[in-house]
Amino acid sequence: MLEIKDLRAEIGGKEILKGINLTINPGEIHAVMGPNGAGKSTLSYVLSGREGYEVTGGSVTYMGEDLLALSPDERACHGIFLAFQYPVEIPGVPSATFLKTALNAQRKFRGEEELDAMEFLKLVREKTAELGIKDDMLKRAVNVGFSGGEKKRNEVLQMALLEPKLMLLDETDSGLDIDALKVAADGVNRLRSPERSALVITHYQRLLDYIVPDFVHVLADGKIVKSGDKSLALELEEKGYAAISAA
Amino acid sequence: MSSLTPLAQRYIDRFDTAARQLPGADNRSVSDLRRAGLEAFAALDFPHRKVEEWKFTNLTALTKPTANEGRVAPAPAPAIPDQPFEARFEMVFVNGRFSAAESRLDGLPEGISVTSLADSLGNGTVLSFPSQEKRAFLALNTAFMEDGLVLSVAEGVVLDDILVVTFRSEGDQETGRHLRNVITLAEGSSLTLLERHVGAGAYFSNPVTEVSLAADARLDHYKLQAESPEAFHLAFTDAELAERADYRNFSLSIGAKLSRNELTTRILGREAESHLNGAYLMRGSQHCDTTTLTEHRVPDTNSSQVYKGVLDDHAHGVFQGKIHIFPDAQHVAGDQLSKALLLSDYAAVDCKPELEIYADDVKCSHGATSGELDEQALFYLQSRGIPLASARKMLIEAFLADVLETVGNERVKVYFDGLSRHWLSEA
Ligand SMILES: Nc1ncnc2c1ncn2[C@@H]1O[C@H](COP(=O)(O)OP(=O)(O)OP(=O)(O)O)[C@@H](O)[C@H]1O
Ligand SMILES: [Mg+2]
């Protein structure tokens, strides 16, 4: 599904990703852990097409296509979804308008009929109920004045609505209380299928109790320095990154 | 007087001939008024940029048209298609003159009188013109005014509908259309007015509107400036407020090559309030100037202003806002905010907020910001599948949302929303 080969990227002339190699097959869940500043968010931004991140080498192939040639919205329409580490506040844009515009943009792209206001409301109500999110959030401007946890829940709601093929979760667990963590994990697990994959960036092994990964990678200083199965996460929690990266 | 701008000179040269044909020619007081206007104008000329109030707005394109002497240089820019506003009551002026044929004024409630200035001047309506007037465009208008709306609402009368006044210009004409509107609301009366300025061609529109609100009167005054992209629009509105009067003005400016919307509110009665808001959407090389003066002359009064501008290409915005609080005008609240969104590296805005406060127990604030679209927000929207162009539109609409929200009349709000969206769709 996703094949990253020797990916190098820089921000403002500073190299952050220094040759990443990673292959994600359909249905697989990959966890990425690593110290602060290692380049985890950078990787997620490069994959979703954020401006200002210059790819200086390597390639990314997504479902047989050159991912790097696509604009961010095209990537989203092809099924890539990034749950932001820091979701963005957008004053003046009501959440409901935002969600409906996004969903219909993707439906239009796929040649499907756009949902009208009633159909959309029905769908979004289903999802908020499933995820235990209050409907009044829909009337508020996107993420404006949301608590840290509410912002993360909102990311999960968007994901549930857009049903992506490749989920990139950047520390979606940070800032969530225990119940919300389960809700978030539940959101991912509901979407799990043999065709869907996920890249889960986290600092805490606890999330991985709920979203059980097939592989765990350690990203340090712009490179994947170690990969293993879910037991690697436990080992990291015990010994820390220094010991692992050195090994 | 040899240093007059060419256009000013031409105005002065043709005054005697023109005045004989203008309304009220047989009326002594009207002729005196015109003469006073002309003399003031001759002494002032069109303002140049060394005049403090005009330092951000350059009028040379109007006053010294170089190409094709005697005619504004033709440019084949397409006119903004007029989006009509469905209304029961509409007064229409075409090329500066009242068109009875196009107007619909039958059935206005008793106590609301609408006539044309041309008729009123003939009947001896006297307008005031202060002898030390410094506003050249007001002086020019006083000398050459030809027609306009004369509206008066009797005590306690309320119009539940909207009165629309459309000023339409067609074709090229170097000398201006000098419309003079006189609006008087008696005690406790209330009215909603929508002024629409539309047109095609290269012309110069110079409307002056005098508003007088008696105690407890309320005027919701809306204005659409959608003049031809080749036109000049230099407008001045003066509002005078008695006790507990409530004046609400909202201007949406999308047209004209160069425009200035100048508003003066004089709050003369306690507990009166003035709210001036507006949005301007400009592209190409359009220039749009908003200049306001709010005078709090008495205690216990309040005022607010919010102006938002969206500037694309090489467009230029100007906001000059002054709040003047007179000595002893205690317990006054005055707020002012100007925000501009620059969509291009070449767009620019100049802001000059001014507070002139001579009382001590007052609460005033002002703020002016300008910036570009938020890159992070754009990426967030795109990352959900929304194409860049739509994402930009969403953010621009969001920027304008709160100021458009201040349009109290629902039908006008829908109309202005539609016009803004139409403007955006052409981006
Ligand atoms: N816009 C930027 N300009 C300059 N440097 C940047 C910019 N964005 C990120 N960096 C740098 O890139 C490096 C990687 O940042 P990144 O956010 O990818 O780390 P991370 O692994 O996600 O860290 P964390 O665990 O703290 O979220 C850091 O050293 C950071 O300071
Ligand atoms: Mg990060």
PDB file of C-alpha atoms and ligand atoms in Angstrom, chain A residues 35-42 44-45 85-86 170-171 201 203, ligand 2:
ATOM      1  CA  PRO A  35      12.399  10.837  20.940  1.00  0.00           C
ATOM      2  CA  ASN A  36      11.164  14.436  20.665  1.00  0.00           C
ATOM      3  CA  GLY A  37      12.426  16.154  17.571  1.00  0.00           C
ATOM      4  CA  ALA A  38      13.280  12.890  15.811  1.00  0.00           C
ATOM      5  CA  GLY A  39      11.198  13.759  12.747  1.00  0.00           C
ATOM      6  CA  LYS A  40       8.002  11.802  13.362  1.00  0.00           C
ATOM      7  CA  SER A  41       5.647  14.708  12.687  1.00  0.00           C
ATOM      8  CA  THR A  42       7.830  15.731   9.772  1.00  0.00           C
ATOM      9  CA  SER A  44       3.548  12.602   8.667  1.00  0.00           C
ATOM     10  CA  TYR A  45       3.566  16.069   7.064  1.00  0.00           C
ATOM     11  CA  GLN A  85      -0.569  16.310  16.611  1.00  0.00           C
ATOM     12  CA  TYR A  86      -1.759  19.912  16.945  1.00  0.00           C
ATOM     13  CA  ASP A 170       0.315  11.770  15.085  1.00  0.00           C
ATOM     14  CA  GLU A 171       0.143  11.475  18.865  1.00  0.00           C
ATOM     15  CA  ILE A 201       2.906   7.802  16.071  1.00  0.00           C
ATOM     16  CA  HIS A 203       5.109   8.146  22.899  1.00  0.00           C
TER      17      HIS A 203
HETATM   18 MG    MG C   2       5.629  15.408  16.605  1.00  0.00          MG
END
